[in-house]
Coordinates of N, CA and C in Angstrom, one line a residue:
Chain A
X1 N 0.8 -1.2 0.0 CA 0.0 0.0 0.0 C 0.9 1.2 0.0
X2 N 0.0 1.9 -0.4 CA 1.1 3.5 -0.4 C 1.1 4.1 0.6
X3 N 2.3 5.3 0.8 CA 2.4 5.7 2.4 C 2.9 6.7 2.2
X4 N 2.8 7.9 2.7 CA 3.4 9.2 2.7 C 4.1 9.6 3.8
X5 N 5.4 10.1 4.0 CA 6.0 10.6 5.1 C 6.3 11.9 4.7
X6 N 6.3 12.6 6.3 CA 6.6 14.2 5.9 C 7.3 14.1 7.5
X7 N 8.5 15.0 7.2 CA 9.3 15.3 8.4 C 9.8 16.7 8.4
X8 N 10.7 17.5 9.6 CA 9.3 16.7 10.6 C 8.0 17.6 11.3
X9 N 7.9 16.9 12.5 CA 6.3 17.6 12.6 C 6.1 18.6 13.0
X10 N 7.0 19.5 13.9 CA 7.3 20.5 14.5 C 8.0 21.2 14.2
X11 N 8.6 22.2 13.7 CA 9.6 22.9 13.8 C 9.7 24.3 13.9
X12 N 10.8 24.9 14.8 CA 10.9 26.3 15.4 C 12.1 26.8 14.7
X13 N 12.5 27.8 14.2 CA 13.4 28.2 13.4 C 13.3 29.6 13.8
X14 N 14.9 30.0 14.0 CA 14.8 31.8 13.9 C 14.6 32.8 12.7
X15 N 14.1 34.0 12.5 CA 14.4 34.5 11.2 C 15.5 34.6 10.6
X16 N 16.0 34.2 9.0 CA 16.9 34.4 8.6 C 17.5 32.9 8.2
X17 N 17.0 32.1 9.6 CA 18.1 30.8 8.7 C 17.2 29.6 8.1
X18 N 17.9 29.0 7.6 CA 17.3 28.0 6.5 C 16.5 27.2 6.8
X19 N 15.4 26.6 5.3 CA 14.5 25.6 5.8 C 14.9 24.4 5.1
X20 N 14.6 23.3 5.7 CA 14.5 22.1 4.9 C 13.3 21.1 5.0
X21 N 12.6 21.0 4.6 CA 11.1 19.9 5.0 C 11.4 18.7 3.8
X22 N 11.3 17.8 3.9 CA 11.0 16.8 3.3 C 10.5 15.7 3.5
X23 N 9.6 15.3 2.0 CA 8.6 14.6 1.9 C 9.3 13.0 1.3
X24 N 8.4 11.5 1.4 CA 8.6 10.8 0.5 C 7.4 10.0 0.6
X25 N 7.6 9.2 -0.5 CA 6.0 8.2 -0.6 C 6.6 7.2 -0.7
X26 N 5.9 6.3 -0.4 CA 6.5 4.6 -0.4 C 5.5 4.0 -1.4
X27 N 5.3 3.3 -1.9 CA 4.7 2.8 -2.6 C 3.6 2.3 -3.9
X28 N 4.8 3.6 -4.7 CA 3.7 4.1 -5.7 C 4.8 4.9 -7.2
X29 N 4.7 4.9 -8.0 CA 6.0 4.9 -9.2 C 5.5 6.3 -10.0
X30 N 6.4 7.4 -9.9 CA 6.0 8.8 -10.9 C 4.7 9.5 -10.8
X31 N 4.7 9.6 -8.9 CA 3.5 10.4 -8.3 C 3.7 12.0 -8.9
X32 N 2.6 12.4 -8.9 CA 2.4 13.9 -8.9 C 2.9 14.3 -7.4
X33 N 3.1 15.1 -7.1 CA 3.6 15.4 -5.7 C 3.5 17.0 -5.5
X34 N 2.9 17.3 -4.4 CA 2.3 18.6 -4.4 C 2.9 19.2 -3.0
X35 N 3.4 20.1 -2.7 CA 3.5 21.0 -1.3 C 2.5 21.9 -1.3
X36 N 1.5 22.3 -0.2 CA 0.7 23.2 0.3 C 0.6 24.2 1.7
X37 N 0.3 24.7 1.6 CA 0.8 26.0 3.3 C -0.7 26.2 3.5
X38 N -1.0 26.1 4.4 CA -2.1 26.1 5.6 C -1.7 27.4 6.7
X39 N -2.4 27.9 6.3 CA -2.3 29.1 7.6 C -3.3 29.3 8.5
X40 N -3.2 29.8 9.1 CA -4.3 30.0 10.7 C -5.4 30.5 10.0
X41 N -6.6 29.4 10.5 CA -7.6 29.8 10.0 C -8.4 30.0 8.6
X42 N -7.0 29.6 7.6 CA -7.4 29.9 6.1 C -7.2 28.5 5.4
X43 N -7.7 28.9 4.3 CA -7.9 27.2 3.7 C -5.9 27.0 2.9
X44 N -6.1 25.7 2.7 CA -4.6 25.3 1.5 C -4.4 26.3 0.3
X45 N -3.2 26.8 0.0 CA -2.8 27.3 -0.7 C -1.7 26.5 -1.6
X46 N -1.6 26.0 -2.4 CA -0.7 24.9 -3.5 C 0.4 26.3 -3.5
X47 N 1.4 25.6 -3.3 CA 2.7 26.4 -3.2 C 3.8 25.7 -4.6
X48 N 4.3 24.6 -4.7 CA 4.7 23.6 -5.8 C 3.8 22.3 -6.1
X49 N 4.4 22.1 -7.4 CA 3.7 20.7 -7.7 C 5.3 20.2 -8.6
X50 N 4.9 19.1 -9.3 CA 6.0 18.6 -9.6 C 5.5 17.2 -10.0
X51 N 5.3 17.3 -11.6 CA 4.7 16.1 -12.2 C 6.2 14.9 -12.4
X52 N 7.4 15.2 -12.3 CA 8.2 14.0 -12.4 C 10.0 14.8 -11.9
X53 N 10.4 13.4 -11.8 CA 11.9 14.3 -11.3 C 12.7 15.6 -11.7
X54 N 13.0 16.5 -10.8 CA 13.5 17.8 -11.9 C 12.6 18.6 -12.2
X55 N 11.0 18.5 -12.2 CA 9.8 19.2 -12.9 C 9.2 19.9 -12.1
X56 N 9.6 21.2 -11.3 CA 9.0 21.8 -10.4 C 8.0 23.3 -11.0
X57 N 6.8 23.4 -10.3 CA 6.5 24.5 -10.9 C 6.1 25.1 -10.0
X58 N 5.7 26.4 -9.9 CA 6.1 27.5 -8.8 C 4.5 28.1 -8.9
X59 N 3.2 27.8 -8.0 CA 2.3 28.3 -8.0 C 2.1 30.2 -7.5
X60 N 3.1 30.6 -6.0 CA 2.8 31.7 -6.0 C 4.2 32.3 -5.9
X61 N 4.8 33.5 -6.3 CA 6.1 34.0 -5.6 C 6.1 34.0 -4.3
X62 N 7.5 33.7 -3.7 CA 7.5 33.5 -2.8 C 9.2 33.3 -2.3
X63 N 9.5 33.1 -0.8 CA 11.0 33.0 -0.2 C 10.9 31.6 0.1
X64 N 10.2 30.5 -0.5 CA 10.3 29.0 -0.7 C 10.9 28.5 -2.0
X65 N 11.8 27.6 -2.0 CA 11.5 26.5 -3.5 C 11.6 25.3 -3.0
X66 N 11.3 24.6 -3.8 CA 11.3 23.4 -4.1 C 12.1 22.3 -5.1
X67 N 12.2 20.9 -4.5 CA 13.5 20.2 -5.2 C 12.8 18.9 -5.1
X68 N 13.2 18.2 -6.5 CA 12.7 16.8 -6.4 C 13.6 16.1 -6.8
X69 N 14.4 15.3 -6.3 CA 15.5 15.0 -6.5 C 15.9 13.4 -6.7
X70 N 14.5 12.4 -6.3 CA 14.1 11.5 -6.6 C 13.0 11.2 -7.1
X71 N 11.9 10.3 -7.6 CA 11.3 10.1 -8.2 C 10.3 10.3 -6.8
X72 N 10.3 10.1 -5.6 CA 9.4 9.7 -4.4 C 10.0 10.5 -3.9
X73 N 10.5 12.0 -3.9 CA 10.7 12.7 -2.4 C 11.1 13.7 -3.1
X74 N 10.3 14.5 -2.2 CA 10.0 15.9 -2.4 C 10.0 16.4 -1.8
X75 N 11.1 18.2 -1.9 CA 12.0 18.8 -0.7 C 11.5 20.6 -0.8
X76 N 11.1 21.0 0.1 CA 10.8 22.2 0.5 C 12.0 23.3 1.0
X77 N 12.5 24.3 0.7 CA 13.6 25.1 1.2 C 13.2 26.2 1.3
X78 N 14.6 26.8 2.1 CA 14.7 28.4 1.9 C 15.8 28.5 2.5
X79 N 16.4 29.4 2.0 CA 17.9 30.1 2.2 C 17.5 31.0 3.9
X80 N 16.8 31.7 3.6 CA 16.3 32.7 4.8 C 14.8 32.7 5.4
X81 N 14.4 31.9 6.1 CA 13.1 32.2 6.9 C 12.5 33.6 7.0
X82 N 11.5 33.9 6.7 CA 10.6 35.3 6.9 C 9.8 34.8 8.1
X83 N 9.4 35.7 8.8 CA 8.1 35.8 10.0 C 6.9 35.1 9.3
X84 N 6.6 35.4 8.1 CA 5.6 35.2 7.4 C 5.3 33.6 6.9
X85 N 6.5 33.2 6.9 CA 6.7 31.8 6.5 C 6.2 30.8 7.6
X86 N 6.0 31.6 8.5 CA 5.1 30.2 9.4 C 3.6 29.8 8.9
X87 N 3.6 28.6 9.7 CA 2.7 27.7 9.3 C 2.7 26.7 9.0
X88 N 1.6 25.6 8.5 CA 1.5 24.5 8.5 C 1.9 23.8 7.0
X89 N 2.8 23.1 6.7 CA 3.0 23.0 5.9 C 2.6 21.2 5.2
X90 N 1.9 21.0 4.3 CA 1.9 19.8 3.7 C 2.2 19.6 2.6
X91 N 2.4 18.0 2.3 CA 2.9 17.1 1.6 C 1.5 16.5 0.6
X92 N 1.5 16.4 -0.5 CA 0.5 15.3 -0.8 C 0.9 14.7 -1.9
X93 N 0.6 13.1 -2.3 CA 0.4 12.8 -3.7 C -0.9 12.8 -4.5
X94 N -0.6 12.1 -5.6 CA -1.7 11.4 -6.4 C -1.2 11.0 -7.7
X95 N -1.9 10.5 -8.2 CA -1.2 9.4 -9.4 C -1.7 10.2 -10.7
X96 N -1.0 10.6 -11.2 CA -1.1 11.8 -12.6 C -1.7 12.9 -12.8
X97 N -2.1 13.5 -11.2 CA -2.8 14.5 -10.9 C -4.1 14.2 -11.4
X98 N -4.7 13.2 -11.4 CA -6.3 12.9 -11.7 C -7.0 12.1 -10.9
X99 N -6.1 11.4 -10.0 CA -6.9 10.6 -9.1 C -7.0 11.3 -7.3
X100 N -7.5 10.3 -6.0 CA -6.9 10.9 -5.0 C -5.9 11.2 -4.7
X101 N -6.1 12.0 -4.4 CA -4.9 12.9 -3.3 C -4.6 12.7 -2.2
X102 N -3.6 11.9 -1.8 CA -3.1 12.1 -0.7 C -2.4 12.7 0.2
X103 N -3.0 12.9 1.7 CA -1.6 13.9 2.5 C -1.0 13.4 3.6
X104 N 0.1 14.0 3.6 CA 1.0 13.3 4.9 C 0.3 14.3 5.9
X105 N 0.9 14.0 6.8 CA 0.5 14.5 8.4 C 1.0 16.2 8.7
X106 N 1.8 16.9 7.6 CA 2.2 18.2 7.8 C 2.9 18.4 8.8
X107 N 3.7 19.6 8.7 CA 4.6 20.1 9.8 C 4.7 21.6 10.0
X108 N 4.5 21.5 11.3 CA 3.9 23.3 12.1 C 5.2 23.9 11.5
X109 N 5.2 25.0 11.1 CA 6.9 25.8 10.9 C 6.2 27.1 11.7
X110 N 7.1 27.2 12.8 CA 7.0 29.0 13.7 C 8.3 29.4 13.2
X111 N 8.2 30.2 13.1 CA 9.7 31.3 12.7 C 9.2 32.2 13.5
X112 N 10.6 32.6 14.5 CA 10.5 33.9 15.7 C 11.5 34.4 15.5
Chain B
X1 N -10.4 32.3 -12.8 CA -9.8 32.2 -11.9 C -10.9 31.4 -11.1
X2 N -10.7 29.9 -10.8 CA -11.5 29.1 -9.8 C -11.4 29.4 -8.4
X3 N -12.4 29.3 -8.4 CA -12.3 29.9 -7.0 C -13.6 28.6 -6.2
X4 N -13.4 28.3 -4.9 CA -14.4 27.1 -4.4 C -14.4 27.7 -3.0
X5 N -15.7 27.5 -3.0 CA -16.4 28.4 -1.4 C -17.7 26.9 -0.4
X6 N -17.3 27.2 0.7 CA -17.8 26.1 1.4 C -18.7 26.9 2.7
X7 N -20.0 26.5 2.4 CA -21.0 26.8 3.6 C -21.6 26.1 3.9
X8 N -21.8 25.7 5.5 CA -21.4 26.9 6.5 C -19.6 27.0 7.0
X9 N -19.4 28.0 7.1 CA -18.0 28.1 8.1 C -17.9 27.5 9.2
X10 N -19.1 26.9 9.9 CA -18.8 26.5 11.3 C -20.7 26.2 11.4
X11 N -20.4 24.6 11.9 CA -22.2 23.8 12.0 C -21.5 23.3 13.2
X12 N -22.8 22.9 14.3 CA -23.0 22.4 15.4 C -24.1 21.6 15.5
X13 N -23.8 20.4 15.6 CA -25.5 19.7 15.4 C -25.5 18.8 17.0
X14 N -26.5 18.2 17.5 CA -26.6 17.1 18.1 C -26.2 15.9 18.0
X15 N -26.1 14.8 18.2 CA -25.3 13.6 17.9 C -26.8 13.1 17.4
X16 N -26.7 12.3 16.3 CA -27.5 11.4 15.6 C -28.4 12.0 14.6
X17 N -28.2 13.6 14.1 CA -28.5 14.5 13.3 C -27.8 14.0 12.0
X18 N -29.0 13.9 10.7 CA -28.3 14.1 9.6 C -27.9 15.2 8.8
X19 N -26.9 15.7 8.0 CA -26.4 16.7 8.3 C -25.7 16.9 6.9
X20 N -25.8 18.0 6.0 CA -25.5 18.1 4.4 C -24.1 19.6 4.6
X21 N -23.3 19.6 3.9 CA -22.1 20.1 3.9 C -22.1 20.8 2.4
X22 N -21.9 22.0 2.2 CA -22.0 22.6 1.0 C -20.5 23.0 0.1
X23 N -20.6 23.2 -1.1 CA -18.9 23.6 -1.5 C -19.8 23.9 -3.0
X24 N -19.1 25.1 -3.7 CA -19.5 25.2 -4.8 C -18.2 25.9 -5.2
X25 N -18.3 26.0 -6.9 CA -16.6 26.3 -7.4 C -17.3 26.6 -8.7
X26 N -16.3 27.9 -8.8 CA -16.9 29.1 -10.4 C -16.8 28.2 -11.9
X27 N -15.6 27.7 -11.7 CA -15.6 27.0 -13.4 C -15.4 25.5 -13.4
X28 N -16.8 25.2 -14.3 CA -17.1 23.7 -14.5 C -15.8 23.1 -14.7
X29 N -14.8 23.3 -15.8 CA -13.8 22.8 -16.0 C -12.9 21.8 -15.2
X30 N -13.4 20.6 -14.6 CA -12.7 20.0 -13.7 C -12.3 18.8 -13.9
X31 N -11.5 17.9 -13.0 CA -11.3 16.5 -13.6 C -12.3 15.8 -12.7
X32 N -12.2 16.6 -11.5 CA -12.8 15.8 -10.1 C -12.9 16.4 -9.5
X33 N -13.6 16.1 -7.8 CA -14.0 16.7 -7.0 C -13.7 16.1 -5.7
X34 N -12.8 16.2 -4.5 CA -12.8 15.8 -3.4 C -13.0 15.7 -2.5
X35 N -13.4 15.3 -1.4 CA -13.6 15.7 0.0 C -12.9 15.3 1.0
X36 N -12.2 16.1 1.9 CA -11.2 15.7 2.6 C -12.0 16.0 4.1
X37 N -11.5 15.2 5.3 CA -11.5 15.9 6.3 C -10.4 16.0 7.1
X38 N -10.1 16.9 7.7 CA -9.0 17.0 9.1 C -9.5 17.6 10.2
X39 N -8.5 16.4 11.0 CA -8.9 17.0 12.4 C -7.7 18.0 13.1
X40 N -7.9 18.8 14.1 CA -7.2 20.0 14.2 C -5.8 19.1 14.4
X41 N -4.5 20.2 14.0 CA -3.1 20.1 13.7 C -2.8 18.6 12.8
X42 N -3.7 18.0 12.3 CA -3.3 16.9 11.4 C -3.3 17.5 10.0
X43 N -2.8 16.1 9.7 CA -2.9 16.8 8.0 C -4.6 15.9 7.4
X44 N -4.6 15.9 6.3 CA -5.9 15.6 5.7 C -6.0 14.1 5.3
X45 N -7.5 14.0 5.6 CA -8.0 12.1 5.1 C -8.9 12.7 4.1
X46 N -8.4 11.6 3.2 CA -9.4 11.3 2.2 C -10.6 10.9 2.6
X47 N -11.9 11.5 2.3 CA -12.8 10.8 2.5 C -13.9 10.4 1.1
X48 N -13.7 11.2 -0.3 CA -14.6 10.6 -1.2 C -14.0 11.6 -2.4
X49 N -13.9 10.7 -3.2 CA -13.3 11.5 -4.8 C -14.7 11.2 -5.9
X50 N -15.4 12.1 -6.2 CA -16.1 12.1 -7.5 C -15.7 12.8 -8.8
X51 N -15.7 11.8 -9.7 CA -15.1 12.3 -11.3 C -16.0 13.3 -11.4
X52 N -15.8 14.0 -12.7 CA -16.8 15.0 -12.9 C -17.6 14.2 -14.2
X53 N -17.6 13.1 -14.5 CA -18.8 12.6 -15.2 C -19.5 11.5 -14.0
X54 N -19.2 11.3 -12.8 CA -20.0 11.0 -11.7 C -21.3 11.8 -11.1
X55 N -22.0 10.9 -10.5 CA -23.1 12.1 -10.3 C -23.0 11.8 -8.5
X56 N -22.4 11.0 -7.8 CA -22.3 10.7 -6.3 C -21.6 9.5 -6.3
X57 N -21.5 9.4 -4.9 CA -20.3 8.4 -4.5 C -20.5 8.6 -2.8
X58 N -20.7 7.2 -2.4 CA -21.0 7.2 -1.1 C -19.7 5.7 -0.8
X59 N -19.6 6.5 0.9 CA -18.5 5.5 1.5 C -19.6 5.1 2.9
X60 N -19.9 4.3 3.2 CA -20.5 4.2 4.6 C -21.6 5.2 5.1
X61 N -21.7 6.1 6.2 CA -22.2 7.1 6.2 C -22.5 8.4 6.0
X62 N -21.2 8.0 4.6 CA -21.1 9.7 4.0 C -21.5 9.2 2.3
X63 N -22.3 10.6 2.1 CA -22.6 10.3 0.4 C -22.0 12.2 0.1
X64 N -21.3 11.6 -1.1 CA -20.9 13.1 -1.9 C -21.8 13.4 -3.1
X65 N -22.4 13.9 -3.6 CA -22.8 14.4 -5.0 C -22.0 15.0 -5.4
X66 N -22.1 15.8 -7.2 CA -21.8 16.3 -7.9 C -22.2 16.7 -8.3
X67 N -22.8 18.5 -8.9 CA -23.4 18.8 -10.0 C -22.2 20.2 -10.6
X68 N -21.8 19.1 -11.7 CA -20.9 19.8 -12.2 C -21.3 21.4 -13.2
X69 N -22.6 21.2 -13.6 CA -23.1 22.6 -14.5 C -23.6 23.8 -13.3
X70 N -23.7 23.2 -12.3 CA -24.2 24.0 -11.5 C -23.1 24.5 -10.5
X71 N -21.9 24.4 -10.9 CA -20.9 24.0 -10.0 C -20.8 24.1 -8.5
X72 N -21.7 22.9 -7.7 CA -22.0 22.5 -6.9 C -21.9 21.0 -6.6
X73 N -21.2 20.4 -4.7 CA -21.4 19.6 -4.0 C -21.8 19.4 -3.1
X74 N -22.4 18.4 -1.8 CA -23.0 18.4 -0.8 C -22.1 17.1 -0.7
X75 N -21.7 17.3 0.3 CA -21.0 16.1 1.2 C -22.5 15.9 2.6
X76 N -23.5 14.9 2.4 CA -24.1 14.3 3.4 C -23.5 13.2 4.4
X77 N -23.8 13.9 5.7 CA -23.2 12.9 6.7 C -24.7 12.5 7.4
X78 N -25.3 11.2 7.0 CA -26.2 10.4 8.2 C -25.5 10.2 9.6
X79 N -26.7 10.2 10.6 CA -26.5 9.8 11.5 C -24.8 10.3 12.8
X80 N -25.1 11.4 12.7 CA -23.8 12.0 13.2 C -23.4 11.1 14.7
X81 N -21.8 11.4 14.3 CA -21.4 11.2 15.9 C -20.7 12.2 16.6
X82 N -20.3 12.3 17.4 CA -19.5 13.1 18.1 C -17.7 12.7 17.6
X83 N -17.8 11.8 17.3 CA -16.2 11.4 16.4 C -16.1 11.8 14.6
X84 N -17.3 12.5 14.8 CA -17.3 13.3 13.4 C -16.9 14.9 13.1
X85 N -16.9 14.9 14.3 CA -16.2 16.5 14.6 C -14.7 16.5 14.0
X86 N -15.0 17.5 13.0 CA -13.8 18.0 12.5 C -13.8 18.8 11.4
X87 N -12.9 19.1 10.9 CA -12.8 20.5 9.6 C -13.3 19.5 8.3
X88 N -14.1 20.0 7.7 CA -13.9 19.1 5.7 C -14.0 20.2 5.2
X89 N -13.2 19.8 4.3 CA -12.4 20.5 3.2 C -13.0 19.9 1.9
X90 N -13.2 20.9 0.6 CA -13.7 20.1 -0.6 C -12.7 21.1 -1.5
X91 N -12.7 20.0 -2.2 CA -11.2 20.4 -3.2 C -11.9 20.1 -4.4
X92 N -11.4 20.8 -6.0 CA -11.8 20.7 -6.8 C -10.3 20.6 -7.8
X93 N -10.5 19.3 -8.9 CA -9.1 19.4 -9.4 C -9.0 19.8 -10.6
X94 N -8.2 20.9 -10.9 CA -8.2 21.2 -12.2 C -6.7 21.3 -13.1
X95 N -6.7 20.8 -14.0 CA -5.5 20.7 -14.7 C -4.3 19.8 -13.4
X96 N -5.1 19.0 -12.6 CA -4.3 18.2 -11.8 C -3.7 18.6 -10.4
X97 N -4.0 20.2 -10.3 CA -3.9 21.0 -9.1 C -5.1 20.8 -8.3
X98 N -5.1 20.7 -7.3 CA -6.3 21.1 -6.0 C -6.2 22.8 -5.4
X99 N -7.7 22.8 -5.9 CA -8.1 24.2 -5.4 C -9.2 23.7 -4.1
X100 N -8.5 24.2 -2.8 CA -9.7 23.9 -2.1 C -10.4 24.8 -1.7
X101 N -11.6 24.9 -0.9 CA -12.5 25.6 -0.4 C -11.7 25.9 1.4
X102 N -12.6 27.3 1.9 CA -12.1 27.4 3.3 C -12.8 26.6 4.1
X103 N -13.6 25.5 4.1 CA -13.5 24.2 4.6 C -15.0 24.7 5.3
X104 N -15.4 23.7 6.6 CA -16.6 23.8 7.4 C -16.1 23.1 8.7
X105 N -15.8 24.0 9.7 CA -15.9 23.2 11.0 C -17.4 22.6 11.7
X106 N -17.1 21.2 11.7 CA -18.6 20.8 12.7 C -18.1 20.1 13.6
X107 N -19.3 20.1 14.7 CA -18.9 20.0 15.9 C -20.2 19.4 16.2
X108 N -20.2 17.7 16.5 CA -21.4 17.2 16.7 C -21.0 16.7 18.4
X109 N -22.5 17.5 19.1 CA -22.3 17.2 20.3 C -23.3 16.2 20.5
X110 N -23.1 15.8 21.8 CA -23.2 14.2 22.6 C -24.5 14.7 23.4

């Protein structure tokens, strides 16, 4: 069966220094793979998608990118944390962007 | 520009109440329609994918419809419980992106 991991669940970071979140899926060959940011109170906002290795595309501007560096794991960054960049961040697949979607369990990011 | 809106913001029923969940989205153009729920600081469960040549799709005591011209859903929950409390989310997939709606907190009390 398929399985999504997102690491990790918590994290506290000061302004300025780097992020790293990363995702993988177990079980499943040339997923669509999506990152989303969840903010207080407000619904998902699709931040990357990434139909195959190397193929990242950039939904809003922003002090994030993204990196797919294997076929099953998909990496979230930033050189410098903003205040603004907190929040909840998720992971999800799906199989050619047409079927379910699935999400890993997300990870709180506070930047102070 | 699609845009998907979910009412009510926030339902409170009694426990054993049946109970309909709204989401509608500006352009028909879709592949599918999803319904997620989460509970607070988790990430999201699948709970029901209808294509957009589907007209419903029920899992147990949840049924989703679809009216794609009308661009409207209702996620129906029979028979509430108090372990049904939590946020749903209905998502709309277009060109393989999820556009979701600001969700519906319910809160079925005992």
């Amino acid at each position: 069966s398929q399985t999504i991991h997102q690491w990790p669940a918590t994290l506290v970071q000061p302004v300025g220094s780097p992020l790293s979140l990363e995702c993988t899926v177990e079980g499943t060959s040339n997923p669509n793979l999506y990152w989303y940011r969840q903010a207080a109170g407000r619904g998902l906002q699709l931040l990357f998608y990434s139909v195959g290795i190397g193929q990242i595309s950039s939904e809003v501007p922003q002090n994030l990118s993204a990196s797919r560096p294997q076929d099953r794991q998909f990496i979230l960054s930033s050189k410098k944390l903003l205040l603004s960049d907190s929040g909840f961040y998720l992971c999800a697949w799906s199989v050619l962007g047409m079927g379910m979607a699935f999400f890993g369990q997300g990870t709180r990011l506070t930047v102070v | 520009k699609q845009e998907v809106t979910q009412i009510p913001a926030a339902l409170s029923v009694p426990e054993g109440e049946n109970l309909v969940l709204n989401c509608s989205f500006t352009d028909s153009a879709i592949y599918n329609l999803q319904w997620f729920r989460q509970d607070p600081g988790k990430g999201l469960t699948s709970l029901l994918l209808i294509q957009s040549s589907q007209r419903e799709q029920t899992s147990g005591r949840l049924n989703a419809s679809l009216d794609k011209s009308s661009g409207r859903s209702t996620l129906y929950i029979a028979a509430s419980q108090p372990g049904d409390s939590a946020t749903y989310l209905c998502a709309v997939n277009q060109g393989g992106k999820l556009i979701f709606g600001q969700g519906t907190e319910l809160s079925v009390k005992p």
